[in-house]
mmCIF file of C-alpha atoms in Angstrom:
data_model
loop_
_atom_site.group_PDB
_atom_site.id
_atom_site.type_symbol
_atom_site.label_atom_id
_atom_site.label_comp_id
_atom_site.label_asym_id
_atom_site.label_seq_id
_atom_site.Cartn_x
_atom_site.Cartn_y
_atom_site.Cartn_z
ATOM 1 C CA MET Q 1 94.295 -34.140 -40.578
ATOM 2 C CA PRO Q 2 92.561 -36.392 -43.099
ATOM 3 C CA VAL Q 3 93.767 -35.480 -46.576
ATOM 4 C CA LYS Q 4 91.590 -35.947 -49.638
ATOM 5 C CA LEU Q 5 93.895 -36.919 -52.442
ATOM 6 C CA GLU Q 6 93.550 -38.710 -55.766
ATOM 7 C CA PRO Q 7 93.642 -42.476 -54.937
ATOM 8 C CA SER Q 8 96.876 -43.406 -56.739
ATOM 9 C CA TRP Q 9 98.727 -40.540 -55.012
ATOM 10 C CA LYS Q 10 97.056 -41.327 -51.678
ATOM 11 C CA LYS Q 11 98.443 -44.865 -51.907
ATOM 12 C CA VAL Q 12 101.961 -43.625 -52.718
ATOM 13 C CA LEU Q 13 102.036 -40.790 -50.166
ATOM 14 C CA ASP Q 14 99.824 -42.160 -47.390
ATOM 15 C CA ALA Q 15 102.728 -42.693 -44.955
ATOM 16 C CA GLU Q 16 103.645 -38.995 -45.183
ATOM 17 C CA PHE Q 17 100.360 -37.943 -43.582
ATOM 18 C CA GLU Q 18 101.261 -39.692 -40.322
ATOM 19 C CA LYS Q 19 104.743 -38.202 -39.973
ATOM 20 C CA PRO Q 20 105.362 -35.492 -37.378
ATOM 21 C CA TYR Q 21 106.386 -32.894 -39.984
ATOM 22 C CA PHE Q 22 103.058 -33.292 -41.818
ATOM 23 C CA LYS Q 23 101.040 -32.988 -38.617
ATOM 24 C CA GLU Q 24 102.926 -29.762 -37.786
ATOM 25 C CA LEU Q 25 102.444 -28.546 -41.368
ATOM 26 C CA SER Q 26 98.712 -29.271 -41.224
ATOM 27 C CA SER Q 27 98.363 -27.309 -38.007
ATOM 28 C CA PHE Q 28 100.375 -24.406 -39.391
ATOM 29 C CA VAL Q 29 98.355 -24.229 -42.637
ATOM 30 C CA HIS Q 30 95.045 -24.562 -40.789
ATOM 31 C CA ASN Q 31 95.986 -21.642 -38.519
ATOM 32 C CA GLU Q 32 97.142 -19.568 -41.492
ATOM 33 C CA TYR Q 33 93.740 -19.967 -43.170
ATOM 34 C CA ILE Q 34 92.074 -18.899 -39.919
ATOM 35 C CA LYS Q 35 94.339 -15.850 -39.405
ATOM 36 C CA GLY Q 36 94.121 -14.405 -42.900
ATOM 37 C CA LYS Q 37 94.034 -14.906 -46.630
ATOM 38 C CA VAL Q 38 95.955 -17.905 -47.947
ATOM 39 C CA TYR Q 39 96.226 -19.176 -51.508
ATOM 40 C CA PRO Q 40 95.119 -21.347 -53.159
ATOM 41 C CA PRO Q 41 91.676 -22.009 -51.723
ATOM 42 C CA PRO Q 42 91.690 -25.167 -49.552
ATOM 43 C CA LYS Q 43 89.867 -27.226 -52.204
ATOM 44 C CA ASP Q 44 92.740 -26.577 -54.648
ATOM 45 C CA VAL Q 45 95.762 -27.265 -52.426
ATOM 46 C CA PHE Q 46 96.241 -30.797 -53.815
ATOM 47 C CA ARG Q 47 94.816 -30.045 -57.277
ATOM 48 C CA ALA Q 48 98.085 -30.911 -59.073
ATOM 49 C CA PHE Q 49 97.822 -34.468 -57.728
ATOM 50 C CA ASP Q 50 94.084 -34.703 -58.349
ATOM 51 C CA LEU Q 51 94.331 -33.799 -62.043
ATOM 52 C CA CYS Q 52 97.414 -35.903 -62.789
ATOM 53 C CA PRO Q 53 97.312 -39.404 -61.247
ATOM 54 C CA PHE Q 54 100.612 -41.042 -60.310
ATOM 55 C CA ASP Q 55 100.531 -43.595 -63.130
ATOM 56 C CA LYS Q 56 99.710 -40.940 -65.756
ATOM 57 C CA VAL Q 57 102.613 -38.570 -65.025
ATOM 58 C CA LYS Q 58 104.905 -38.060 -68.020
ATOM 59 C CA VAL Q 59 106.434 -34.678 -67.181
ATOM 60 C CA VAL Q 60 107.014 -32.965 -63.843
ATOM 61 C CA ILE Q 61 107.246 -29.185 -63.815
ATOM 62 C CA LEU Q 62 108.423 -27.822 -60.480
ATOM 63 C CA GLY Q 63 107.780 -24.296 -59.327
ATOM 64 C CA GLN Q 64 108.539 -22.615 -56.013
ATOM 65 C CA ASP Q 65 105.290 -21.565 -54.366
ATOM 66 C CA PRO Q 66 101.802 -20.548 -55.483
ATOM 67 C CA TYR Q 67 101.036 -17.116 -56.818
ATOM 68 C CA HIS Q 68 100.277 -14.816 -53.888
ATOM 69 C CA GLY Q 69 97.896 -12.400 -55.632
ATOM 70 C CA VAL Q 70 94.104 -12.320 -55.515
ATOM 71 C CA LYS Q 71 92.496 -15.169 -57.508
ATOM 72 C CA GLN Q 72 95.795 -16.221 -59.099
ATOM 73 C CA ALA Q 73 96.752 -19.489 -57.359
ATOM 74 C CA ASN Q 74 94.734 -22.500 -58.430
ATOM 75 C CA GLY Q 75 96.807 -25.447 -57.238
ATOM 76 C CA LEU Q 76 98.846 -25.881 -60.429
ATOM 77 C CA CYS Q 77 102.255 -24.259 -60.626
ATOM 78 C CA PHE Q 78 102.463 -21.361 -63.073
ATOM 79 C CA ALA Q 79 98.752 -21.683 -63.955
ATOM 80 C CA VAL Q 80 95.875 -19.296 -63.341
ATOM 81 C CA HIS Q 81 92.187 -19.663 -64.113
ATOM 82 C CA ALA Q 82 91.159 -18.824 -67.693
ATOM 83 C CA ASP Q 83 89.652 -15.443 -66.785
ATOM 84 C CA ILE Q 84 92.746 -14.185 -64.923
ATOM 85 C CA GLN Q 85 95.435 -12.034 -66.573
ATOM 86 C CA LEU Q 86 98.561 -14.033 -67.359
ATOM 87 C CA PRO Q 87 101.327 -13.481 -64.782
ATOM 88 C CA PRO Q 88 104.781 -12.596 -66.168
ATOM 89 C CA SER Q 89 106.173 -16.087 -65.434
ATOM 90 C CA LEU Q 90 103.449 -17.757 -67.512
ATOM 91 C CA GLN Q 91 103.882 -15.186 -70.279
ATOM 92 C CA ASN Q 92 107.568 -16.124 -70.357
ATOM 93 C CA ILE Q 93 106.726 -19.841 -70.548
ATOM 94 C CA PHE Q 94 104.464 -19.193 -73.528
ATOM 95 C CA LYS Q 95 107.223 -17.098 -75.178
ATOM 96 C CA GLU Q 96 109.679 -19.976 -74.702
ATOM 97 C CA ILE Q 97 107.222 -22.442 -76.238
ATOM 98 C CA LYS Q 98 106.922 -20.122 -79.239
ATOM 99 C CA SER Q 99 110.714 -19.640 -79.441
ATOM 100 C CA ASP Q 100 111.595 -23.332 -79.053
ATOM 101 C CA LEU Q 101 108.794 -24.913 -81.032
ATOM 102 C CA GLY Q 102 107.552 -22.140 -83.307
ATOM 103 C CA TYR Q 103 104.124 -22.826 -81.867
ATOM 104 C CA ASP Q 104 101.830 -20.162 -80.463
ATOM 105 C CA ALA Q 105 100.631 -21.585 -77.184
ATOM 106 C CA GLU Q 106 97.010 -20.878 -76.373
ATOM 107 C CA ARG Q 107 96.971 -17.629 -74.403
ATOM 108 C CA ASN Q 108 94.911 -19.121 -71.643
ATOM 109 C CA GLY Q 109 96.407 -19.483 -68.180
ATOM 110 C CA ASP Q 110 94.304 -22.531 -67.321
ATOM 111 C CA LEU Q 111 96.873 -25.323 -67.594
ATOM 112 C CA SER Q 112 94.535 -28.047 -66.336
ATOM 113 C CA ARG Q 113 94.583 -29.412 -69.892
ATOM 114 C CA TRP Q 114 98.336 -30.014 -69.468
ATOM 115 C CA ALA Q 115 97.767 -31.753 -66.132
ATOM 116 C CA LYS Q 116 95.146 -34.040 -67.664
ATOM 117 C CA GLN Q 117 97.685 -35.000 -70.337
ATOM 118 C CA GLY Q 118 100.265 -36.113 -67.768
ATOM 119 C CA VAL Q 119 102.079 -32.919 -66.771
ATOM 120 C CA LEU Q 120 102.359 -32.711 -62.985
ATOM 121 C CA LEU Q 121 102.403 -28.964 -62.278
ATOM 122 C CA LEU Q 122 103.813 -29.056 -58.756
ATOM 123 C CA ASN Q 123 105.051 -26.266 -56.540
ATOM 124 C CA ALA Q 124 107.609 -27.032 -53.827
ATOM 125 C CA THR Q 125 105.221 -25.397 -51.337
ATOM 126 C CA LEU Q 126 101.498 -25.830 -51.883
ATOM 127 C CA THR Q 127 100.207 -22.796 -49.982
ATOM 128 C CA VAL Q 128 101.227 -19.174 -49.477
ATOM 129 C CA ARG Q 129 100.010 -16.212 -47.426
ATOM 130 C CA ALA Q 130 98.420 -13.466 -49.554
ATOM 131 C CA SER Q 131 100.909 -10.857 -50.782
ATOM 132 C CA SER Q 132 103.756 -12.689 -49.071
ATOM 133 C CA PRO Q 133 105.814 -14.849 -51.448
ATOM 134 C CA GLY Q 134 107.767 -17.612 -49.743
ATOM 135 C CA SER Q 135 105.740 -17.278 -46.544
ATOM 136 C CA HIS Q 136 105.041 -21.028 -46.294
ATOM 137 C CA GLN Q 137 108.526 -22.189 -47.204
ATOM 138 C CA LYS Q 138 110.406 -24.322 -44.679
ATOM 139 C CA LYS Q 139 107.167 -25.301 -42.902
ATOM 140 C CA GLY Q 140 107.069 -28.881 -44.213
ATOM 141 C CA TRP Q 141 105.698 -28.598 -47.736
ATOM 142 C CA GLU Q 142 109.133 -29.205 -49.267
ATOM 143 C CA GLU Q 143 109.435 -32.500 -47.403
ATOM 144 C CA PHE Q 144 106.029 -33.554 -48.709
ATOM 145 C CA THR Q 145 106.669 -32.552 -52.314
ATOM 146 C CA ASP Q 146 110.159 -34.111 -52.155
ATOM 147 C CA ALA Q 147 108.445 -37.371 -51.151
ATOM 148 C CA ALA Q 148 106.175 -37.091 -54.205
ATOM 149 C CA VAL Q 149 109.138 -36.468 -56.529
ATOM 150 C CA ARG Q 150 111.086 -39.312 -54.898
ATOM 151 C CA ALA Q 151 108.093 -41.665 -55.375
ATOM 152 C CA LEU Q 152 108.007 -40.778 -59.074
ATOM 153 C CA SER Q 153 111.773 -41.123 -59.453
ATOM 154 C CA ASP Q 154 111.801 -44.510 -57.681
ATOM 155 C CA GLY Q 155 108.560 -45.916 -59.059
ATOM 156 C CA ARG Q 156 108.376 -44.668 -62.637
ATOM 157 C CA GLU Q 157 110.608 -44.628 -65.697
ATOM 158 C CA SER Q 158 111.078 -42.275 -68.641
ATOM 159 C CA LEU Q 159 109.881 -39.128 -66.878
ATOM 160 C CA VAL Q 160 110.949 -35.611 -67.768
ATOM 161 C CA PHE Q 161 111.643 -33.154 -64.919
ATOM 162 C CA ILE Q 162 111.609 -29.413 -65.598
ATOM 163 C CA LEU Q 163 112.626 -26.964 -62.867
ATOM 164 C CA TRP Q 164 111.563 -23.377 -63.517
#
């Protein structure tokens, strides 16, 4: 499956796309989209990489899997589009920002502004079946996202990793 990915990430992760696990993962995800509702929409699956190029990453925030509710997942962990009600996990993140920094975070779930500033908002799995959290775990996404984290760890310095 040809993968459209931001060029700096494509260069770093290109070998992954030819590995057997990724071919099996691609087939699995393709079939899942055919069988039923899967989040995020296909155009947003690699959005975390597209908005935060490899050389611009300063902070990596790792989540588990995308939100599994209607219109919630947008390809960035913990984020939702601006017009979507904030999920409890994102409300908690904003509360922690307020508690730690004394700063009222903008109450907007669109975290693309963070991504554009160098925060890689990456889930361990990049897709999920609707209303079925964890449904795409152990299908190959973790190997792919581990490769991305390893590439950052090996190829970059002075990064901050946050696991929520």
